[in-house]
């Protein structure tokens, strides 16, 4: 047997077969080894190519066929929303869906009141933090016709307080941004977007009836402008043309939502924007009758303040060019993003209650006409008495001061406080100095006597202080600098300079 194996091993054919077998095994091993290495590398590469879920990758649910549905692009989604909105605004939208979406509001207001809100028309002027939140609330609550007026574009710095703007909206007009975003929520709302500045000479067109003057008159106008001159022009126009308007005062530098109130503009206090607006309106003959949303929060140590421009900007000159438009503020206004939203929703809430007739209370005007009449009568009497004290006949004497002037001086210039003691009660107006020439009456016109008194000559004191002032200064001949300390003198001068400034608008 062993000899047989020996013969086979020594056979040339066996050796060739063995060589072939070993060679085949070696080649097969190399091939399978190479394939294994390639598979391992390919698996590692595949694993590395799969993004982690904490990166910019959205995991998608599998559909019934075991594959992930493609996510529509943003552009295509916006086109779809716009198409739905166009159809809805043309009436091609199930009204039952609208009723279901608005059912909570309808239940709260009751159907009869809600029936007044649905067809209403509101104009919002200014679409910053306050205006955008107000618009969103009005649209979501059921107002079906909204006109938006704003010249500005969305900026990065406005995203901390804007209601609907996203990074994708930066650089686009605010009016279009608000419309586009809200169409995805309330597609049936009709919009008119005017990307322009409010100007009084364009008021008839900007505040015209719906559909270019063919439809209904606006039920309410919302003033959410932060430029004082434009704000005053808008409020004056609405007041003079009988348009219902509500105005938002300043939300900047405010942080206490419990201090936000709705009331007549004559009753608003501790609000610099409100004070300046109120003052300019009073100069135009409007002292009350405009509801406003304002804050009574007082400034204090550690609280935010209006920030000045950096010194290097002043050194460059032409600081006004830093504003978006001439006369628009260029300084930095610190804003806590929550406060414009609260202001905006408060404005929208007021408008909704007003349109529907829902019971609500707001702060009334001060109603100080009797007090102003009394102060004016006292000033007339004092002028006659002073003229009589120097031998002049005051019979028929007129003074160039009206009741509106009295209200303006007491409320706006002297903040309803005495310049001497700061007391707010038993106030009167009196001259600060006696005439230099000693003449209290101007006889420049035949048959007419009038006092030489000017508004900047008057100061506010209590009755008791005015009696002493008349004795010591007006009759006694002492200069005020001798009678009063430096703080009182400086306060009077500051108030006088303010009156000279604002008097230029009269």
Short mmCIF file of C-alpha atoms in Angstrom, two decimals:
data_model
loop_
_atom_site.label_atom_id
_atom_site.label_comp_id
_atom_site.label_asym_id
_atom_site.label_seq_id
_atom_site.Cartn_x
_atom_site.Cartn_y
_atom_site.Cartn_z
CA UNK A 1 0.00 0.00 0.00
CA UNK A 2 2.77 2.34 0.89
CA UNK A 3 4.49 1.54 -2.35
CA UNK A 4 1.33 2.69 -4.16
CA UNK A 5 1.44 6.09 -2.42
CA UNK A 6 5.08 6.41 -3.14
CA UNK A 7 4.48 5.67 -6.80
CA UNK A 8 1.61 8.25 -6.95
CA UNK A 9 3.65 10.97 -5.19
CA UNK A 10 6.51 10.41 -7.58
CA UNK A 11 4.16 10.50 -10.55
CA UNK A 12 4.59 13.55 -12.74
CA UNK A 13 0.83 13.88 -13.26
CA UNK A 14 0.15 13.91 -9.51
CA UNK A 15 2.70 16.62 -8.98
CA UNK A 16 1.07 18.77 -11.67
CA UNK A 17 -2.36 18.26 -10.11
CA UNK A 18 -1.10 19.11 -6.64
CA UNK A 19 0.60 22.23 -7.93
CA UNK A 20 -2.59 23.30 -9.69
CA UNK A 21 -4.66 22.70 -6.53
CA UNK A 22 -2.34 24.69 -4.28
CA UNK A 23 -2.21 27.48 -6.83
CA UNK A 24 -6.03 27.55 -7.05
CA UNK A 25 -6.42 27.68 -3.28
CA UNK A 26 -3.87 30.48 -3.04
CA UNK A 27 -5.53 32.52 -5.79
CA UNK A 28 -8.99 31.94 -4.28
CA UNK A 29 -7.71 33.02 -0.88
CA UNK A 30 -6.24 36.18 -2.35
CA UNK A 31 -9.45 36.96 -4.23
CA UNK A 32 -11.75 36.36 -1.24
CA UNK A 33 -9.37 38.25 1.03
CA UNK A 34 -9.32 41.23 -1.31
CA UNK A 35 -13.08 41.20 -1.60
CA UNK A 36 -13.46 41.11 2.18
CA UNK A 37 -11.13 44.06 2.57
CA UNK A 38 -13.03 45.98 -0.11
CA UNK A 39 -16.37 45.18 1.56
CA UNK A 40 -15.07 46.38 4.91
CA UNK A 41 -13.79 49.62 3.40
CA UNK A 42 -17.07 50.13 1.54
CA UNK A 43 -19.11 49.58 4.74
CA UNK A 44 -16.97 52.06 6.64
CA UNK A 45 -17.34 54.62 3.87
CA UNK A 46 -21.10 54.08 3.82
CA UNK A 47 -21.36 54.49 7.58
CA UNK A 48 -19.27 57.65 7.42
CA UNK A 49 -21.52 59.06 4.70
CA UNK A 50 -24.65 58.82 6.88
CA UNK A 51 -25.09 62.17 8.76
CA UNK A 52 -25.79 62.16 12.46
CA UNK A 53 -29.24 63.34 13.55
CA UNK A 54 -27.71 66.20 15.51
CA UNK A 55 -26.26 67.64 12.31
CA UNK A 56 -28.19 69.42 9.60
CA UNK A 57 -30.23 66.36 8.77
CA UNK A 58 -33.94 65.71 9.18
CA UNK A 59 -35.00 62.12 9.76
CA UNK A 60 -38.07 61.29 7.69
CA UNK A 61 -40.83 58.83 8.45
CA UNK A 62 -41.20 55.88 6.11
CA UNK A 63 -44.44 55.70 4.16
CA UNK A 64 -46.53 52.55 3.59
CA UNK A 65 -44.16 51.48 0.83
CA UNK A 66 -41.11 51.55 3.11
CA UNK A 67 -39.47 54.64 1.67
CA UNK A 68 -39.11 58.18 2.93
CA UNK A 69 -41.37 60.80 1.33
CA UNK A 70 -39.45 63.71 -0.20
CA UNK A 71 -39.64 67.02 1.69
CA UNK A 72 -40.97 69.81 -0.53
CA UNK A 73 -38.60 72.73 -1.09
CA UNK A 74 -39.31 76.02 0.67
CA UNK A 75 -40.03 77.76 -2.61
CA UNK A 76 -42.54 75.11 -3.68
CA UNK A 77 -44.20 75.18 -0.27
CA UNK A 78 -44.61 78.97 -0.45
CA UNK A 79 -46.10 78.63 -3.93
CA UNK A 80 -48.57 76.06 -2.63
CA UNK A 81 -49.57 78.31 0.30
CA UNK A 82 -49.96 81.31 -2.01
CA UNK A 83 -52.11 79.27 -4.39
CA UNK A 84 -54.38 78.11 -1.55
CA UNK A 85 -54.66 81.69 -0.31
CA UNK A 86 -55.63 82.98 -3.76
CA UNK A 87 -58.35 80.37 -4.04
CA UNK A 88 -59.58 81.03 -0.50
CA UNK A 89 -59.76 84.77 -1.08
CA UNK A 90 -61.86 84.11 -4.18
CA UNK A 91 -64.29 82.06 -2.10
CA UNK A 92 -62.95 78.60 -2.96
CA UNK A 93 -62.50 77.48 0.65
CA UNK A 94 -64.71 75.40 2.88
CA UNK A 95 -66.46 77.81 5.25
CA UNK A 96 -66.87 74.99 7.76
CA UNK A 97 -63.08 74.90 8.11
CA UNK A 98 -63.03 78.64 8.79
CA UNK A 99 -65.77 78.26 11.42
CA UNK A 100 -63.89 75.43 13.09
CA UNK A 101 -60.64 77.41 13.17
CA UNK A 102 -62.37 80.45 14.69
CA UNK A 103 -64.80 78.58 16.93
CA UNK A 104 -63.17 79.63 20.23
CA UNK A 105 -63.27 83.32 19.32
CA UNK A 106 -66.87 83.04 18.12
CA UNK A 107 -67.87 81.27 21.33
CA UNK A 108 -66.28 83.99 23.44
CA UNK A 109 -67.75 86.95 21.58
CA UNK A 110 -71.12 85.22 20.84
CA UNK A 111 -72.30 84.86 17.22
CA UNK A 112 -73.93 88.31 16.92
CA UNK A 113 -70.75 90.13 18.00
CA UNK A 114 -68.52 87.77 16.03
CA UNK A 115 -70.65 88.54 13.00
CA UNK A 116 -69.47 92.16 13.25
CA UNK A 117 -65.80 91.15 13.42
CA UNK A 118 -65.69 88.79 10.43
CA UNK A 119 -66.39 91.36 7.67
CA UNK A 120 -64.47 94.18 9.39
CA UNK A 121 -61.68 96.24 7.78
CA UNK A 122 -58.65 97.38 9.79
CA UNK A 123 -55.64 99.42 8.66
CA UNK A 124 -52.30 98.86 10.45
CA UNK A 125 -49.65 101.56 9.95
CA UNK A 126 -46.21 100.38 11.04
CA UNK A 127 -45.20 96.70 11.07
CA UNK A 128 -42.40 96.52 13.59
CA UNK A 129 -42.72 94.56 16.80
CA UNK A 130 -46.01 96.15 17.88
CA UNK A 131 -47.66 96.30 14.46
CA UNK A 132 -46.75 92.77 13.39
CA UNK A 133 -48.09 91.18 16.58
CA UNK A 134 -51.23 93.31 16.38
CA UNK A 135 -51.80 92.24 12.76
CA UNK A 136 -51.25 88.57 13.56
CA UNK A 137 -53.78 88.74 16.40
CA UNK A 138 -56.38 90.53 14.28
CA UNK A 139 -56.03 88.04 11.42
CA UNK A 140 -56.14 84.99 13.68
CA UNK A 141 -59.20 86.39 15.48
CA UNK A 142 -61.29 86.70 12.33
CA UNK A 143 -60.79 90.16 10.76
CA UNK A 144 -61.10 89.48 7.05
CA UNK A 145 -59.83 92.73 5.45
CA UNK A 146 -56.48 94.17 6.52
CA UNK A 147 -54.43 96.92 4.88
CA UNK A 148 -50.75 97.08 5.81
CA UNK A 149 -48.70 100.29 5.47
CA UNK A 150 -44.94 100.35 6.11
CA UNK A 151 -41.93 101.52 4.12
CA UNK A 152 -39.34 99.39 5.94
CA UNK A 153 -37.70 96.02 5.36
CA UNK A 154 -37.06 93.15 7.77
CA UNK A 155 -33.63 93.39 9.40
CA UNK A 156 -31.66 90.97 11.54
CA UNK A 157 -32.05 93.25 14.56
CA UNK A 158 -35.85 93.19 14.25
CA UNK A 159 -36.11 89.40 14.58
CA UNK A 160 -35.99 89.64 18.39
CA UNK A 161 -39.49 91.19 18.42
CA UNK A 162 -41.18 90.64 15.06
CA UNK A 163 -44.21 88.35 15.14
CA UNK A 164 -43.69 86.27 12.00
CA UNK A 165 -40.43 87.20 10.23
CA UNK A 166 -37.70 84.58 9.75
CA UNK A 167 -34.10 84.74 8.59
CA UNK A 168 -35.35 84.07 5.08
CA UNK A 169 -37.35 87.32 5.23
CA UNK A 170 -34.40 89.59 6.04
CA UNK A 171 -34.14 92.28 3.37
CA UNK A 172 -37.74 91.87 2.20
CA UNK A 173 -40.56 94.43 2.73
CA UNK A 174 -42.31 93.99 6.06
CA UNK A 175 -45.75 94.29 4.48
CA UNK A 176 -45.07 91.35 2.15
CA UNK A 177 -43.42 89.32 4.90
CA UNK A 178 -46.44 89.64 7.20
CA UNK A 179 -48.91 88.85 4.43
CA UNK A 180 -46.93 85.83 3.21
CA UNK A 181 -46.47 84.28 6.65
CA UNK A 182 -50.04 84.83 7.78
CA UNK A 183 -51.51 83.46 4.55
CA UNK A 184 -50.21 80.07 5.72
CA UNK A 185 -52.39 80.43 8.85
CA UNK A 186 -55.48 82.34 7.65
CA UNK A 187 -55.61 81.98 3.84
CA UNK A 188 -59.10 83.52 3.59
CA UNK A 189 -58.00 86.98 4.86
CA UNK A 190 -57.86 89.68 2.18
CA UNK A 191 -54.76 91.90 2.17
CA UNK A 192 -53.73 95.23 0.73
CA UNK A 193 -49.99 95.85 1.11
CA UNK A 194 -48.60 99.37 0.67
CA UNK A 195 -44.81 99.44 0.93
CA UNK A 196 -44.49 103.18 1.54
CA UNK A 197 -44.13 105.87 4.19
CA UNK A 198 -47.20 107.34 5.85
CA UNK A 199 -47.52 110.94 4.66
CA UNK A 200 -50.33 113.30 5.48
CA UNK A 201 -50.58 114.56 1.90
CA UNK A 202 -51.27 110.95 0.84
CA UNK A 203 -53.71 110.30 3.66
CA UNK A 204 -56.82 110.26 1.50
CA UNK A 205 -55.35 107.45 -0.62
CA UNK A 206 -53.62 105.49 2.14
CA UNK A 207 -56.66 105.47 4.43
CA UNK A 208 -59.22 105.17 1.64
CA UNK A 209 -62.08 102.69 1.61
CA UNK A 210 -61.31 99.05 0.83
CA UNK A 211 -60.57 98.02 -2.74
CA UNK A 212 -59.17 101.37 -3.87
CA UNK A 213 -62.07 103.34 -2.48
CA UNK A 214 -64.82 101.07 -3.82
CA UNK A 215 -65.54 99.11 -0.65
CA UNK A 216 -66.17 99.77 3.01
CA UNK A 217 -64.70 102.47 5.22
CA UNK A 218 -62.06 101.28 7.72
CA UNK A 219 -63.57 100.19 11.02
CA UNK A 220 -60.33 101.09 12.81
CA UNK A 221 -56.86 102.45 12.12
CA UNK A 222 -53.94 101.18 14.21
CA UNK A 223 -51.02 103.55 14.71
CA UNK A 224 -47.86 101.53 15.39
CA UNK A 225 -45.39 104.13 14.07
CA UNK A 226 -42.29 104.90 16.13
CA UNK A 227 -41.49 108.22 14.44
CA UNK A 228 -43.13 111.04 16.38
CA UNK A 229 -43.78 113.46 13.50
CA UNK A 230 -45.41 110.74 11.36
CA UNK A 231 -47.38 109.51 14.37
CA UNK A 232 -48.72 113.00 15.09
CA UNK A 233 -49.65 113.52 11.43
CA UNK A 234 -51.54 110.21 11.31
CA UNK A 235 -53.42 110.86 14.56
CA UNK A 236 -54.31 114.39 13.49
CA UNK A 237 -55.58 113.18 10.11
CA UNK A 238 -57.75 110.47 11.68
CA UNK A 239 -59.09 112.87 14.32
CA UNK A 240 -59.98 115.51 11.75
CA UNK A 241 -61.57 113.05 9.31
CA UNK A 242 -63.60 111.10 11.85
CA UNK A 243 -61.64 107.84 11.51
CA UNK A 244 -61.46 105.67 14.61
CA UNK A 245 -57.82 105.25 15.60
CA UNK A 246 -55.87 103.67 18.45
CA UNK A 247 -52.21 104.49 19.00
CA UNK A 248 -49.40 102.51 20.59
CA UNK A 249 -46.93 104.51 22.61
CA UNK A 250 -43.35 103.44 23.27
CA UNK A 251 -42.48 99.82 24.13
CA UNK A 252 -38.74 100.54 24.13
CA UNK A 253 -36.91 100.53 27.47
CA UNK A 254 -39.98 98.94 29.13
CA UNK A 255 -39.93 95.67 31.05
CA UNK A 256 -43.00 95.51 33.32
CA UNK A 257 -46.11 94.16 31.56
CA UNK A 258 -48.27 94.93 34.60
CA UNK A 259 -47.79 98.66 33.91
CA UNK A 260 -49.38 98.61 30.44
CA UNK A 261 -52.74 100.38 30.21
CA UNK A 262 -55.31 101.52 27.66
CA UNK A 263 -56.64 105.02 28.11
CA UNK A 264 -57.21 108.43 26.60
CA UNK A 265 -54.04 110.16 25.46
CA UNK A 266 -54.68 113.00 27.92
CA UNK A 267 -54.35 110.54 30.79
CA UNK A 268 -51.10 108.86 29.68
CA UNK A 269 -48.16 109.52 31.97
CA UNK A 270 -44.56 108.45 32.49
CA UNK A 271 -44.12 107.72 28.78
CA UNK A 272 -41.68 109.98 26.86
CA UNK A 273 -43.18 109.09 23.47
CA UNK A 274 -46.68 109.71 24.79
CA UNK A 275 -45.70 113.03 26.35
CA UNK A 276 -44.09 114.34 23.18
CA UNK A 277 -46.97 113.09 21.01
CA UNK A 278 -49.53 114.56 23.40
CA UNK A 279 -47.70 117.86 23.46
CA UNK A 280 -47.56 118.23 19.68
CA UNK A 281 -51.20 117.22 19.34
CA UNK A 282 -52.24 119.78 21.92
CA UNK A 283 -50.41 122.43 19.91
CA UNK A 284 -52.59 121.36 16.97
CA UNK A 285 -55.72 121.74 19.09
CA UNK A 286 -56.18 118.04 19.97
CA UNK A 287 -56.01 117.42 23.71
CA UNK A 288 -58.10 114.25 24.12
CA UNK A 289 -60.32 111.76 22.33
CA UNK A 290 -57.58 109.40 21.09
CA UNK A 291 -57.22 106.01 22.86
CA UNK A 292 -53.64 104.90 23.40
CA UNK A 293 -51.77 101.92 24.80
CA UNK A 294 -49.04 103.16 27.11
CA UNK A 295 -46.84 102.14 30.02
CA UNK A 296 -46.63 103.86 33.41
CA UNK A 297 -43.30 102.18 34.16
CA UNK A 298 -40.80 104.73 35.42
CA UNK A 299 -37.13 104.78 34.42
CA UNK A 300 -34.68 104.07 37.19
CA UNK A 301 -31.14 103.06 38.11
CA UNK A 302 -30.04 99.92 36.30
CA UNK A 303 -32.90 100.07 33.78
CA UNK A 304 -32.44 100.33 30.02
CA UNK A 305 -32.13 103.77 28.46
CA UNK A 306 -32.08 105.19 24.95
CA UNK A 307 -28.51 104.62 23.77
CA UNK A 308 -26.53 107.40 22.09
CA UNK A 309 -24.68 106.84 18.87
CA UNK A 310 -20.99 106.04 19.25
CA UNK A 311 -18.78 109.13 19.44
CA UNK A 312 -16.96 108.19 16.23
CA UNK A 313 -20.23 108.51 14.30
CA UNK A 314 -20.65 112.10 15.48
CA UNK A 315 -17.08 112.89 14.48
CA UNK A 316 -17.89 111.81 10.93
CA UNK A 317 -20.64 114.44 10.74
CA UNK A 318 -24.08 114.27 9.08
CA UNK A 319 -25.48 111.97 11.75
CA UNK A 320 -28.98 112.30 10.29
CA UNK A 321 -27.86 110.32 7.25
CA UNK A 322 -27.63 107.24 9.46
CA UNK A 323 -31.43 107.13 9.63
CA UNK A 324 -33.41 105.12 7.12
CA UNK A 325 -35.28 108.28 6.17
CA UNK A 326 -34.86 111.97 7.07
CA UNK A 327 -36.05 112.79 10.60
CA UNK A 328 -36.31 109.10 11.57
CA UNK A 329 -34.46 108.12 14.72
CA UNK A 330 -30.85 107.06 14.36
CA UNK A 331 -30.16 106.27 18.01
CA UNK A 332 -30.29 102.72 19.34
CA UNK A 333 -33.54 101.94 21.17
CA UNK A 334 -33.13 99.00 23.57
CA UNK A 335 -36.13 96.70 23.30
CA UNK A 336 -37.00 93.60 25.32
CA UNK A 337 -38.66 91.43 22.67
CA UNK A 338 -41.64 90.49 24.87
CA UNK A 339 -42.86 94.07 25.40
CA UNK A 340 -43.73 95.04 21.78
CA UNK A 341 -45.70 91.78 21.57
CA UNK A 342 -47.71 92.69 24.69
CA UNK A 343 -48.32 96.20 23.34
CA UNK A 344 -49.40 94.75 19.99
CA UNK A 345 -51.80 92.23 21.48
CA UNK A 346 -53.23 94.91 23.78
CA UNK A 347 -53.91 97.13 20.77
CA UNK A 348 -55.49 94.23 18.85
CA UNK A 349 -57.60 93.29 21.88
CA UNK A 350 -58.90 96.87 22.13
CA UNK A 351 -59.77 96.98 18.42
CA UNK A 352 -61.62 93.64 18.58
CA UNK A 353 -63.67 94.72 21.61
CA UNK A 354 -64.46 98.08 20.02
CA UNK A 355 -65.59 96.61 16.68
CA UNK A 356 -67.74 93.92 18.29
CA UNK A 357 -69.19 96.10 21.03
CA UNK A 358 -67.95 93.75 23.74
CA UNK A 359 -68.17 95.39 27.21
CA UNK A 360 -64.86 96.91 28.27
CA UNK A 361 -63.50 99.89 30.16
CA UNK A 362 -60.59 102.17 29.41
CA UNK A 363 -59.10 105.11 31.25
CA UNK A 364 -61.06 108.25 30.46
CA UNK A 365 -59.58 111.67 29.80
CA UNK A 366 -58.67 113.88 32.70
CA UNK A 367 -61.67 116.16 32.18
CA UNK A 368 -59.96 119.25 33.58
CA UNK A 369 -61.84 121.86 31.62
CA UNK A 370 -63.24 123.44 34.78
CA UNK A 371 -59.76 123.64 36.27
CA UNK A 372 -58.41 125.25 33.10
CA UNK A 373 -61.28 127.76 33.10
CA UNK A 374 -60.47 128.62 36.70
CA UNK A 375 -56.75 129.09 35.99
CA UNK A 376 -57.51 131.26 32.95
CA UNK A 377 -59.92 133.40 34.96
CA UNK A 378 -57.34 133.81 37.73
CA UNK A 379 -54.67 134.83 35.20
CA UNK A 380 -57.02 137.42 33.68
CA UNK A 381 -57.75 138.80 37.13
CA UNK A 382 -54.07 138.99 38.06
CA UNK A 383 -53.17 140.86 34.86
CA UNK A 384 -55.93 143.42 35.53
CA UNK A 385 -54.83 143.84 39.16
CA UNK A 386 -51.17 144.32 38.23
CA UNK A 387 -52.08 146.91 35.57
CA UNK A 388 -54.22 148.75 38.09
CA UNK A 389 -51.35 148.75 40.63
CA UNK A 390 -49.25 150.95 38.32
CA UNK A 391 -52.07 153.33 37.45
CA UNK A 392 -53.21 151.74 34.18
CA UNK A 393 -56.89 151.24 33.36
CA UNK A 394 -57.56 147.50 32.83
CA UNK A 395 -61.14 147.93 31.69
CA UNK A 396 -61.66 145.72 28.60
CA UNK A 397 -58.19 144.17 28.90
CA UNK A 398 -57.67 141.00 26.90
CA UNK A 399 -54.93 138.45 27.43
CA UNK A 400 -53.50 136.38 24.50
CA UNK A 401 -54.01 133.07 26.31
CA UNK A 402 -56.76 130.51 25.66
CA UNK A 403 -58.07 127.59 27.69
CA UNK A 404 -56.16 125.22 25.40
CA UNK A 405 -53.00 127.23 26.10
CA UNK A 406 -53.62 126.82 29.83
CA UNK A 407 -53.99 123.05 29.46
CA UNK A 408 -50.87 122.87 27.33
CA UNK A 409 -48.75 124.82 29.81
CA UNK A 410 -50.01 123.07 32.93
CA UNK A 411 -49.99 119.51 31.57
CA UNK A 412 -47.18 119.43 29.06
CA UNK A 413 -44.72 122.17 29.98
CA UNK A 414 -44.93 122.05 33.78
CA UNK A 415 -46.10 118.40 34.15
CA UNK A 416 -49.00 119.50 36.43
CA UNK A 417 -46.58 120.50 39.20
CA UNK A 418 -45.42 123.71 40.79
CA UNK A 419 -41.94 124.86 39.74
CA UNK A 420 -41.28 125.94 43.32
CA UNK A 421 -42.42 123.02 45.47
CA UNK A 422 -43.42 120.32 42.99
CA UNK A 423 -46.91 120.15 44.50
CA UNK A 424 -49.69 119.08 42.07
CA UNK A 425 -52.70 120.76 43.74
CA UNK A 426 -54.28 124.26 43.72
CA UNK A 427 -52.25 125.24 40.66
CA UNK A 428 -52.29 128.62 38.91
CA UNK A 429 -50.31 130.33 36.17
CA UNK A 430 -48.46 133.55 36.89
CA UNK A 431 -45.84 135.74 35.27
CA UNK A 432 -42.26 134.85 36.12
CA UNK A 433 -40.93 138.39 35.76
CA UNK A 434 -42.48 141.87 35.62
CA UNK A 435 -42.28 143.71 32.27
CA UNK A 436 -38.95 145.51 31.88
CA UNK A 437 -40.61 148.76 30.82
CA UNK A 438 -43.23 148.55 33.57
CA UNK A 439 -46.11 148.56 31.06
CA UNK A 440 -48.59 145.72 31.48
CA UNK A 441 -50.92 146.85 28.67
CA UNK A 442 -50.29 147.29 24.96
CA UNK A 443 -52.25 150.22 23.47
CA UNK A 444 -51.01 149.64 19.94
CA UNK A 445 -54.52 149.27 18.51
CA UNK A 446 -57.19 151.95 18.84
CA UNK A 447 -60.09 150.82 20.94
CA UNK A 448 -58.37 147.63 22.01
CA UNK A 449 -56.35 146.80 25.09
CA UNK A 450 -54.38 143.61 25.37
CA UNK A 451 -51.73 142.29 27.69
CA UNK A 452 -48.13 141.99 26.53
CA UNK A 453 -48.10 138.54 28.07
CA UNK A 454 -46.45 135.65 26.17
CA UNK A 455 -46.73 131.94 26.97
CA UNK A 456 -43.01 131.70 27.72
CA UNK A 457 -43.50 134.39 30.40
CA UNK A 458 -45.72 132.11 32.51
CA UNK A 459 -44.86 129.57 35.21
CA UNK A 460 -46.96 127.17 37.25
CA UNK A 461 -47.23 127.56 41.04
CA UNK A 462 -49.69 126.84 43.81
CA UNK A 463 -52.06 129.66 44.75
CA UNK A 464 -50.15 130.33 47.95
CA UNK A 465 -46.78 130.46 46.16
CA UNK A 466 -48.21 132.73 43.46
CA UNK A 467 -49.46 135.20 46.10
CA UNK A 468 -45.96 135.48 47.58
CA UNK A 469 -44.42 135.68 44.10
CA UNK A 470 -46.76 138.53 43.14
CA UNK A 471 -45.87 140.47 46.28
CA UNK A 472 -42.09 139.93 46.12
CA UNK A 473 -41.36 139.86 42.36
CA UNK A 474 -44.20 141.32 40.30
CA UNK A 475 -45.02 144.18 42.67
CA UNK A 476 -41.95 144.29 44.90
CA UNK A 477 -39.49 144.59 42.02
CA UNK A 478 -37.16 141.80 43.18
CA UNK A 479 -35.62 139.58 40.46
CA UNK A 480 -36.54 135.88 40.78
CA UNK A 481 -32.83 135.05 41.26
CA UNK A 482 -32.97 136.82 44.64
CA UNK A 483 -36.15 135.11 45.80
CA UNK A 484 -35.57 131.51 44.68
CA UNK A 485 -32.69 129.05 44.89
CA UNK A 486 -30.66 127.94 41.89
CA UNK A 487 -32.61 124.68 41.39
CA UNK A 488 -35.87 126.55 40.86
CA UNK A 489 -34.20 129.06 38.51
CA UNK A 490 -32.68 126.27 36.40
CA UNK A 491 -35.96 124.33 36.28
CA UNK A 492 -37.86 127.39 35.05
CA UNK A 493 -35.23 128.03 32.39
CA UNK A 494 -35.41 124.42 31.17
CA UNK A 495 -39.18 124.57 30.93
CA UNK A 496 -38.95 127.94 29.17
CA UNK A 497 -36.54 126.54 26.57
CA UNK A 498 -38.85 123.58 26.00
CA UNK A 499 -41.77 125.92 25.38
CA UNK A 500 -39.72 128.01 22.96
CA UNK A 501 -38.83 124.83 21.05
CA UNK A 502 -42.32 123.38 20.89
CA UNK A 503 -43.83 126.83 20.39
CA UNK A 504 -42.24 126.84 16.93
CA UNK A 505 -44.81 124.20 15.91
CA UNK A 506 -47.80 126.34 16.91
#
